[in-house]
mmCIF file of C-alpha atoms and ligand atoms in Angstrom:
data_model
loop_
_atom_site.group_PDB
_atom_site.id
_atom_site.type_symbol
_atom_site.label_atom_id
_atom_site.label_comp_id
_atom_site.label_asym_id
_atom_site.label_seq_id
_atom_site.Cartn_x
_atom_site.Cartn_y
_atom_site.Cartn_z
ATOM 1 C CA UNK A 1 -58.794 -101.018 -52.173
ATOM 2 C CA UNK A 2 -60.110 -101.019 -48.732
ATOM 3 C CA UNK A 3 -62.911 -98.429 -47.618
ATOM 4 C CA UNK A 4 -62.604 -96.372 -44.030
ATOM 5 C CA UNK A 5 -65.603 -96.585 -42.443
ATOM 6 C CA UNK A 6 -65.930 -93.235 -41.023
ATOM 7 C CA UNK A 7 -68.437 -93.611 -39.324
ATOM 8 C CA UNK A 8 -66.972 -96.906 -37.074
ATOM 9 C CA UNK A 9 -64.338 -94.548 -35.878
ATOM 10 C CA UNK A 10 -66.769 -92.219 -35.116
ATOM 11 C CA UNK A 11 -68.558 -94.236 -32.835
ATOM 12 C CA UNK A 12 -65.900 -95.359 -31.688
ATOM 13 C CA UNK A 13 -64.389 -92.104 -30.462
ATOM 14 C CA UNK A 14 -67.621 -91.149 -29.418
ATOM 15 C CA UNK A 15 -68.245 -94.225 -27.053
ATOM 16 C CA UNK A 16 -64.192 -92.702 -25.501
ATOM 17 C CA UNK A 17 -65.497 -89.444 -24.955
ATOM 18 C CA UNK A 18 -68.645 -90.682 -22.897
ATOM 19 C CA UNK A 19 -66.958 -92.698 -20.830
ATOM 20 C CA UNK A 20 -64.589 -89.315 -20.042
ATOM 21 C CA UNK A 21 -67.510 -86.883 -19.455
ATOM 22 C CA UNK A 22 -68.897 -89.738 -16.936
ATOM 23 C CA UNK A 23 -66.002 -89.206 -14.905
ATOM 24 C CA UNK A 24 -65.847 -85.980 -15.150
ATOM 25 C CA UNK A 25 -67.337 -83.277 -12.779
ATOM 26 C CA UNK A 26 -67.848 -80.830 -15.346
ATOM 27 C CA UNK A 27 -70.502 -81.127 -17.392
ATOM 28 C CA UNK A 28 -69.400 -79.941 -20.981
ATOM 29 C CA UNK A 29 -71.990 -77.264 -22.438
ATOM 30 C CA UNK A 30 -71.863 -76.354 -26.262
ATOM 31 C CA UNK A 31 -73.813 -73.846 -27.710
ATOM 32 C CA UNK A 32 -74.988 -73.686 -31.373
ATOM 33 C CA UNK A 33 -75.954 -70.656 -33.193
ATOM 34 C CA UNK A 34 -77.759 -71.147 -36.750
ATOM 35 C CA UNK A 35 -78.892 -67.892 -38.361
ATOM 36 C CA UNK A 36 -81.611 -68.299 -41.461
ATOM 37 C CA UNK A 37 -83.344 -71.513 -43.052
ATOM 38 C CA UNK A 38 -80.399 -72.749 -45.059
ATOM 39 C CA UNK A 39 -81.954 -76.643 -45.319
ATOM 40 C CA UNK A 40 -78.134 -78.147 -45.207
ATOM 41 C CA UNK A 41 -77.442 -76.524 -42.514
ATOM 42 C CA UNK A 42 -80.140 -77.164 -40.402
ATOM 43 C CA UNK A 43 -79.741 -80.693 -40.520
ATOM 44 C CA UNK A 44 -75.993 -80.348 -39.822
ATOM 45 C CA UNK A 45 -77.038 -78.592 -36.815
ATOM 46 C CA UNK A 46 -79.345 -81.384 -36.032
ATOM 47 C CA UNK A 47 -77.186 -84.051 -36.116
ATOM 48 C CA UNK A 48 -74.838 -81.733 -34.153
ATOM 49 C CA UNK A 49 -77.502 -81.296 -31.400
ATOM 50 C CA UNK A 50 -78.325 -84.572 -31.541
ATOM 51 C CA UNK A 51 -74.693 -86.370 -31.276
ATOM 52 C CA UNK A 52 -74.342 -83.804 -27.851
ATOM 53 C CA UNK A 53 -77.332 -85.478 -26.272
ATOM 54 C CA UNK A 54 -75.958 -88.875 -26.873
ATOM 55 C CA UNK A 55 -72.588 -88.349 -25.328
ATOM 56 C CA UNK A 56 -73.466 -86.213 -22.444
ATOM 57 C CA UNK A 57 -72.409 -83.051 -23.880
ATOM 58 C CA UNK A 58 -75.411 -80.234 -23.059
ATOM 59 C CA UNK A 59 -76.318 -78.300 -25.605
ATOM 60 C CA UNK A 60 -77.603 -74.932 -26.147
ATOM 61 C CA UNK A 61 -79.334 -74.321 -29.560
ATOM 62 C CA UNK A 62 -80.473 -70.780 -30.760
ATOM 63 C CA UNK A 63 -82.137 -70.224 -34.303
ATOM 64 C CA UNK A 64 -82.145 -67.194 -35.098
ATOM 65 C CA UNK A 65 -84.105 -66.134 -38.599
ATOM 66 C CA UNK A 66 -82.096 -64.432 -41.630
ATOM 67 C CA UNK A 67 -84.176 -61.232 -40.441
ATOM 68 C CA UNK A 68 -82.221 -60.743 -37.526
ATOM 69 C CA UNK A 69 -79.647 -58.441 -37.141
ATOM 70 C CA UNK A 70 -76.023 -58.470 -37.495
ATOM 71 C CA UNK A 71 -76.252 -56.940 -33.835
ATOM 72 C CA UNK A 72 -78.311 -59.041 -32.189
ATOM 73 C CA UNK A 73 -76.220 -61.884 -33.686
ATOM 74 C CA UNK A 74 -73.496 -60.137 -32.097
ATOM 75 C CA UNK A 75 -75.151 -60.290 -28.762
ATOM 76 C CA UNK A 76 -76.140 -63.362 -28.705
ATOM 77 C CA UNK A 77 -72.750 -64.386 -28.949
ATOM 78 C CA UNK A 78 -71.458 -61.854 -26.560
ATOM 79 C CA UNK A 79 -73.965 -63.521 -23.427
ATOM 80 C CA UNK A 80 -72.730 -67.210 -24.446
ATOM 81 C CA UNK A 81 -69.525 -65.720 -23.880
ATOM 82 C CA UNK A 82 -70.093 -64.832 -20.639
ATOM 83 C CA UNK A 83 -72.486 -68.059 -19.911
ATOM 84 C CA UNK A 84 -70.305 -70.170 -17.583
ATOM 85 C CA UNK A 85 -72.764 -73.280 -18.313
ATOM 86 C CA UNK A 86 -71.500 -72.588 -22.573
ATOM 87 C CA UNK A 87 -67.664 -74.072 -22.802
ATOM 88 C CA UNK A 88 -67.612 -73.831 -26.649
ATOM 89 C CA UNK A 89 -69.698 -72.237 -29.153
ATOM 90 C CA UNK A 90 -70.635 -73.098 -32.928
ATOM 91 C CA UNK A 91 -71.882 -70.236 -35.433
ATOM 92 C CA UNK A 92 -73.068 -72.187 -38.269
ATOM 93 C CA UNK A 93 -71.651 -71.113 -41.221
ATOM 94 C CA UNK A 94 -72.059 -69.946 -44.090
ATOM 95 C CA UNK A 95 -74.751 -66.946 -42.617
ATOM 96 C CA UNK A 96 -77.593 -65.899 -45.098
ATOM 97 C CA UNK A 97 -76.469 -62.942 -47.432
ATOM 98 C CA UNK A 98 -75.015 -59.646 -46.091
ATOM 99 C CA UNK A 99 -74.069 -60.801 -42.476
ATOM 100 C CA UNK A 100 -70.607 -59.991 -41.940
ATOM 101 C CA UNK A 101 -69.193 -63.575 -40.640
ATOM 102 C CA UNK A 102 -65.790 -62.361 -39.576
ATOM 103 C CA UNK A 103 -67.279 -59.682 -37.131
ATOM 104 C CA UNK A 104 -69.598 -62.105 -35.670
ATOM 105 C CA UNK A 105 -66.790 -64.539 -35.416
ATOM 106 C CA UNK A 106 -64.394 -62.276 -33.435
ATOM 107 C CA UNK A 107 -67.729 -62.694 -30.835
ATOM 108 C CA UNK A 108 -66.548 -65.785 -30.073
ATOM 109 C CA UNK A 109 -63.904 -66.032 -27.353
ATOM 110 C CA UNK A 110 -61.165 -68.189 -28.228
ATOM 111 C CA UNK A 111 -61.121 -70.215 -25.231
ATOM 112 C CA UNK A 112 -64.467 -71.293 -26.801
ATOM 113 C CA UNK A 113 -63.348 -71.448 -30.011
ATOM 114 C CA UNK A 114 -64.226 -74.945 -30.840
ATOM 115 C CA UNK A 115 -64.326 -74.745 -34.554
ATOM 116 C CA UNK A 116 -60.889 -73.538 -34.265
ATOM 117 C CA UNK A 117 -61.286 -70.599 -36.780
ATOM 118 C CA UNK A 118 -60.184 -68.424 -34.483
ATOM 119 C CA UNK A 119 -56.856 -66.427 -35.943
ATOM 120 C CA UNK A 120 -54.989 -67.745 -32.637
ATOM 121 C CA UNK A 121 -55.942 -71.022 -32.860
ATOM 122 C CA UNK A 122 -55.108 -70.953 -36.837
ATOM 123 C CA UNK A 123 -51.845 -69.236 -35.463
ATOM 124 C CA UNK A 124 -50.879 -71.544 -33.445
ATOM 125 C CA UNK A 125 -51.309 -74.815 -36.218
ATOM 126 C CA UNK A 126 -49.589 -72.996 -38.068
ATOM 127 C CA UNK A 127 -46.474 -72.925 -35.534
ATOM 128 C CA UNK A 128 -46.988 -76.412 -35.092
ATOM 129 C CA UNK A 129 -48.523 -75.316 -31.956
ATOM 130 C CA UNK A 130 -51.661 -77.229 -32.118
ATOM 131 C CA UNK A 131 -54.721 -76.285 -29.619
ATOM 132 C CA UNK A 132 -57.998 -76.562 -30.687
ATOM 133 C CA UNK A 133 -57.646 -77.728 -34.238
ATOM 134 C CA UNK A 134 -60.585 -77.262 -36.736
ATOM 135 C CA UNK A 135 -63.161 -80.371 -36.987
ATOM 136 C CA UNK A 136 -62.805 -81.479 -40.375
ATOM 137 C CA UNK A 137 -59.520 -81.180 -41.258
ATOM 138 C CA UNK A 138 -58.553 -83.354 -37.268
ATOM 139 C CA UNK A 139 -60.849 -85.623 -37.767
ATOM 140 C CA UNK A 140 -59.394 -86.596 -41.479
ATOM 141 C CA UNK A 141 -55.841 -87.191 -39.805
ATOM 142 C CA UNK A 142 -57.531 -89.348 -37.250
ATOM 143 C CA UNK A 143 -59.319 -91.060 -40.132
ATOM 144 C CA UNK A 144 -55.420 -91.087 -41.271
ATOM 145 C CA UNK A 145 -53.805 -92.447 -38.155
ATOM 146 C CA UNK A 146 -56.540 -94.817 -37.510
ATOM 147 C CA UNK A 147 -55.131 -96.904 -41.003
ATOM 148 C CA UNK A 148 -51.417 -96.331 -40.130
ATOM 149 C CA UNK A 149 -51.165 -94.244 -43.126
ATOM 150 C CA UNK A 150 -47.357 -92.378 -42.955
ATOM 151 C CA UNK A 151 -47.245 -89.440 -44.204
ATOM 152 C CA UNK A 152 -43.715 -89.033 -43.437
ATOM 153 C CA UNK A 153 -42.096 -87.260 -47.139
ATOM 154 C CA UNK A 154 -45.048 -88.604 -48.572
ATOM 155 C CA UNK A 155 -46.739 -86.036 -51.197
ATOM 156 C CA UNK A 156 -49.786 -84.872 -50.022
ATOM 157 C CA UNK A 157 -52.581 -82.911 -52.565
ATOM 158 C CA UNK A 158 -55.322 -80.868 -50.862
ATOM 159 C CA UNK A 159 -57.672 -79.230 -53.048
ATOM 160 C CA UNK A 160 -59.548 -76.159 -51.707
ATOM 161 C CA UNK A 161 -58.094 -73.271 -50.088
ATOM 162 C CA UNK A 162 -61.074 -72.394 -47.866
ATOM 163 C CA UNK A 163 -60.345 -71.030 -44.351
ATOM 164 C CA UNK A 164 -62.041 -73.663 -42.554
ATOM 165 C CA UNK A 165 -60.707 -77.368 -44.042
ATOM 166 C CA UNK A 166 -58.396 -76.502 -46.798
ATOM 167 C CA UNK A 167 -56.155 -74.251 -45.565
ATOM 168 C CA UNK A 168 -55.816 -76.356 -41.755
ATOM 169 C CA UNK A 169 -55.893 -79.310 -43.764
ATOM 170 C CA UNK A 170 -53.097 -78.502 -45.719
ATOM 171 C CA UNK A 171 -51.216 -76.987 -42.250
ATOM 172 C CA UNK A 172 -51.593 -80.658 -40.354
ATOM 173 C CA UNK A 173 -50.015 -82.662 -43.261
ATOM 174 C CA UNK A 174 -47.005 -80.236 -43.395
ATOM 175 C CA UNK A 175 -47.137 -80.522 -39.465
ATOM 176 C CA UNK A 176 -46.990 -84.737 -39.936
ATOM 177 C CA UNK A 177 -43.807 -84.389 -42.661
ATOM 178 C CA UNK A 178 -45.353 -84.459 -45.875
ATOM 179 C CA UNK A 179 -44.544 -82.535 -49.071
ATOM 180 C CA UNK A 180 -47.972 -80.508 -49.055
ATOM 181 C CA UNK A 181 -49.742 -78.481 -52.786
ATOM 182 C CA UNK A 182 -52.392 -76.835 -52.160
ATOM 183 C CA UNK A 183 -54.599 -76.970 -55.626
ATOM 184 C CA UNK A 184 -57.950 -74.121 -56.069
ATOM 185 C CA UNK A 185 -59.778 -72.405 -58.952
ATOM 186 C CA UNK A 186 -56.696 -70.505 -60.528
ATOM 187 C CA UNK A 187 -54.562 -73.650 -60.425
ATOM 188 C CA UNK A 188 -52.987 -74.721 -63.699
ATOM 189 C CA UNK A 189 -52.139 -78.389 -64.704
ATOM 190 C CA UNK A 190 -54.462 -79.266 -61.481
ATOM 191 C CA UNK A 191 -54.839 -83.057 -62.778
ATOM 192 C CA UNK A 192 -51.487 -83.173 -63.072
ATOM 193 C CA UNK A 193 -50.296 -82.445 -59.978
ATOM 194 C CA UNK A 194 -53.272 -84.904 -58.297
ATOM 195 C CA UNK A 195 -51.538 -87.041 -59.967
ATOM 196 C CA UNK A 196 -48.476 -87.181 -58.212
ATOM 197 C CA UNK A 197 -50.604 -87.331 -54.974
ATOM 198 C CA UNK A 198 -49.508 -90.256 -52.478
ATOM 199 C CA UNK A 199 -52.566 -88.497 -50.166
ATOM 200 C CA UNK A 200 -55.636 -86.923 -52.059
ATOM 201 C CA UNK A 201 -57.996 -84.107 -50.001
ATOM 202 C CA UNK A 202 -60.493 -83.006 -52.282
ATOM 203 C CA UNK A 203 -62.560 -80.277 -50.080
ATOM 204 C CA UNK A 204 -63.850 -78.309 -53.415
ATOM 205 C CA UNK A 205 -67.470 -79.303 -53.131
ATOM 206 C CA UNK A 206 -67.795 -80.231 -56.764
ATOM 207 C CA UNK A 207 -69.995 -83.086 -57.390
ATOM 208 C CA UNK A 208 -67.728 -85.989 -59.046
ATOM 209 C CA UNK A 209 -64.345 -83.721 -59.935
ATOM 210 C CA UNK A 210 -61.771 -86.172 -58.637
ATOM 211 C CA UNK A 211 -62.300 -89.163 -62.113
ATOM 212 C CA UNK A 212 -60.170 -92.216 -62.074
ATOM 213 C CA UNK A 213 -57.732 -90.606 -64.389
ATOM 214 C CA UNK A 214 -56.825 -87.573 -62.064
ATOM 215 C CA UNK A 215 -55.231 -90.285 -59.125
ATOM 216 C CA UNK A 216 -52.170 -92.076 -59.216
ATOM 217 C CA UNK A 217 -52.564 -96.344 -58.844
ATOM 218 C CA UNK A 218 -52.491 -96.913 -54.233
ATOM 219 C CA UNK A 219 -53.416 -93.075 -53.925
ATOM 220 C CA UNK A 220 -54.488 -92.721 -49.956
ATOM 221 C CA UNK A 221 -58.029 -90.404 -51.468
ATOM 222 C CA UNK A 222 -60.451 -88.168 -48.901
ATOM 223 C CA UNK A 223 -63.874 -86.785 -49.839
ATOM 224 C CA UNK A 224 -64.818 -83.679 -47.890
ATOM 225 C CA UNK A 225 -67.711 -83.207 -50.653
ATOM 226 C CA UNK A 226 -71.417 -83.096 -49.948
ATOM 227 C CA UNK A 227 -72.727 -82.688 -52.848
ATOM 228 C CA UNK A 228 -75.952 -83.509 -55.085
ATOM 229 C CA UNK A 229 -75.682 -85.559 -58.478
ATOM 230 C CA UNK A 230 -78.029 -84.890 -61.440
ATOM 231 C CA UNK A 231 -80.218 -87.136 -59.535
ATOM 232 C CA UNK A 232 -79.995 -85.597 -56.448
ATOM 233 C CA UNK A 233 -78.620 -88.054 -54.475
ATOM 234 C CA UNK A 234 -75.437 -87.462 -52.260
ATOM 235 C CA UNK A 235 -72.477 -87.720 -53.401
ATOM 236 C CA UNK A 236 -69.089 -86.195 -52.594
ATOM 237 C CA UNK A 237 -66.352 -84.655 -54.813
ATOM 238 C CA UNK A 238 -64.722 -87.946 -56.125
ATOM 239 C CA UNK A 239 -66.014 -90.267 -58.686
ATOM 240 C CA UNK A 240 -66.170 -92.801 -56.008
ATOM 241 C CA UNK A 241 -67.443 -95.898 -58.295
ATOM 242 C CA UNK A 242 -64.113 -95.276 -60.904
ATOM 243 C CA UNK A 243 -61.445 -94.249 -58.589
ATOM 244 C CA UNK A 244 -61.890 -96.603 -56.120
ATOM 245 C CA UNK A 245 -60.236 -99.329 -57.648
ATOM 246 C CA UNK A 246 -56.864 -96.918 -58.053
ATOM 247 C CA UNK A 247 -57.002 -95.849 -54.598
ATOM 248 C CA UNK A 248 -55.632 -98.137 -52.032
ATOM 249 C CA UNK A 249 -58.061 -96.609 -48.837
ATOM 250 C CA UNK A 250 -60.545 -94.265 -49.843
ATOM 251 C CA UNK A 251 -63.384 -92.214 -47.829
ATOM 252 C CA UNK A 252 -67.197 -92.996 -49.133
ATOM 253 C CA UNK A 253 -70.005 -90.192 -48.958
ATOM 254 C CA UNK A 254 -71.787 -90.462 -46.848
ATOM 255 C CA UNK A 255 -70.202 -92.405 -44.015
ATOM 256 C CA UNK A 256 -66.566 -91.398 -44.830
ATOM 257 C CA UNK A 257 -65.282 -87.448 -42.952
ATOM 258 C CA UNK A 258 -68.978 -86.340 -42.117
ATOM 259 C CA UNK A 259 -69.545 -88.304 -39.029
ATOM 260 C CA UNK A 260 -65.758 -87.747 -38.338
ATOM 261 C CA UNK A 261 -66.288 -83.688 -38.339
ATOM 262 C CA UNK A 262 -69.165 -84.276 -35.559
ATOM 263 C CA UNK A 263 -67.053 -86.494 -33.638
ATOM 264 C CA UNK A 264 -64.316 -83.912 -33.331
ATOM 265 C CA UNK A 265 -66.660 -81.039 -32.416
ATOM 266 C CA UNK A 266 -67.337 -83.105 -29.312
ATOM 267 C CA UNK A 267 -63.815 -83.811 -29.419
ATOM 268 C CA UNK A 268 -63.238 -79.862 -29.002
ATOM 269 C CA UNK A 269 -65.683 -79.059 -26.906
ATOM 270 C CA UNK A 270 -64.526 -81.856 -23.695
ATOM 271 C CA UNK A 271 -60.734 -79.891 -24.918
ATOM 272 C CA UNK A 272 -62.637 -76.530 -23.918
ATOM 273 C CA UNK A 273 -64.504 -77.681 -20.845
ATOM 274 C CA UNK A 274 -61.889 -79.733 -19.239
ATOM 275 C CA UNK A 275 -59.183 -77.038 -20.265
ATOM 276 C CA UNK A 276 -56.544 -79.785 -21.744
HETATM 277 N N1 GUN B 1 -70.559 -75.219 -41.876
HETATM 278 C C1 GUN B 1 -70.152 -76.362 -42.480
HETATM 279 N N2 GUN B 1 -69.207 -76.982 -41.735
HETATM 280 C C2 GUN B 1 -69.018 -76.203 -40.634
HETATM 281 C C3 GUN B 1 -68.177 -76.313 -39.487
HETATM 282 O O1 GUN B 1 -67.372 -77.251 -39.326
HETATM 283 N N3 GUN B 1 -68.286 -75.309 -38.581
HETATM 284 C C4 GUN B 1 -69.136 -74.263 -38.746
HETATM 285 N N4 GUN B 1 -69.164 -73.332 -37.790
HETATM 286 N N5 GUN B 1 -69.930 -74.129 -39.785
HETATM 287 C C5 GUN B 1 -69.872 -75.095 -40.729
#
């Protein structure tokens, strides 16, 4: 069993992408919207903020409170649009109760579309068309790449069907040649079919779902999880401490896709700016 070390490759990236903002003569802007007091999310947006500043990516942060309006969200996004300074912009999600996220999404331009949520940037994954390509999901086949993991006919499991790593998640592996399920709440025999698994996503966030007997023996396993255990310390979605004896690389929490999702939001954003 060998551990990836998410957060090496992070750096690593990172330490690439500020050498190529140094030579460029753009300066890349990102701006980051966070509506409400959602703890989690605030510190995502920190570390966000705060992985910008260390790159030499400028960033523009707006907190807005979970009082505000669904228009004045809407406006907000509609002047970064327009903000030459702003070449990709971040709405933290999920918003507080009865915002409407898809609205305030369609705010966002897609040629600043760095989450890649956009439907023409999910569009064009899905023809194999890659563009901007959404954080979590790239920076898991990176993770991928970075061990020389094939995944040539290989079987792939991804469970979670969310728009923003499931789904795209699932799309890359079927872009890379693998035989791709996609497992969720209304799945039947679901340990079953992990089992077969050469490549395990687990993106459910359920503390501790993925147990020893749900993964085949040299399964390639990926926790997207951040979760809290009875204890309330982090953990992710797989029984780390039981499977990772039966997996043959597997992602810890935290330290494992987290700092690999910030990476590829700068990642996006120098994609945005310098127009690749
Ligand atoms: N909330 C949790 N992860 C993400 C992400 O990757 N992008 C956005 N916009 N919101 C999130």
């Amino acid at each position: 069993m060998k551990i990836i070390d998410g957060k090496a490759l992070a750096t690593k990236m990172r330490v690439e992408l500020k050498e190529k903002i140094e030579k460029s003569a753009i300066k890349p802007g990102l701006a980051v919207v966070i509506v409400g007091e959602d703890p989690a999310s605030r510190i995502y947006v920190r570390n966000k903020i705060k992985a910008c500043g260390e790159i030499g990516i400028q960033s523009f942060c707006y907190e807005l409170p979970a009082t505000s309006s669904q228009k004045e969200v809407e406006d907000l996004l509609d002047s970064l649009a327009v903000n030459p300074s702003v070449h990709g912009i971040l709405l933290q999600l999920p918003l507080p109760k009865g915002f409407d996220s898809e609205s305030a999404m369609s705010h966002i331009p897609v040629e600043k579309d760095v989450d890649g949520f956009s439907a023409e940037n999910l569009g064009l994954l899905t023809l194999h068309k890659e563009r901007v390509v959404a954080c979590t999901p790239l920076g898991i086949m990176k993770m991928l790449e970075s061990e020389g993991v094939d995944l040539c006919g290989k079987r792939a499991v991804v469970l979670g069907r969310s728009d923003t790593v499931g789904k795209p998640m699932a799309m890359l592996l079927l872009n890379a040649n693998a035989t791709v399920t996609i497992c969720h709440s209304k799945t039947t025999d679901l340990k079953e079919i992990c089992k077969t698994a050469d490549i395990l996503v687990s993106a459910i966030g359920k503390a501790k779902f993925v147990t020893a007997d749900m993964v085949k023996e040299g399964a390639v396993v990926i926790d997207v999880g951040m979760n809290r255990d009875e204890t309330g310390k982090l953990c992710g979605d797989v029984d780390f401490d039981a499977v990772k004896d039966k997996a043959s690389l597997i992602t810890p929490v935290p330290g494992g896709v987290g700092p690999m999702t910030i990476t590829m939001l700068m990642y996006n954003t120098c994609i945005t700016a310098f127009k690749e």
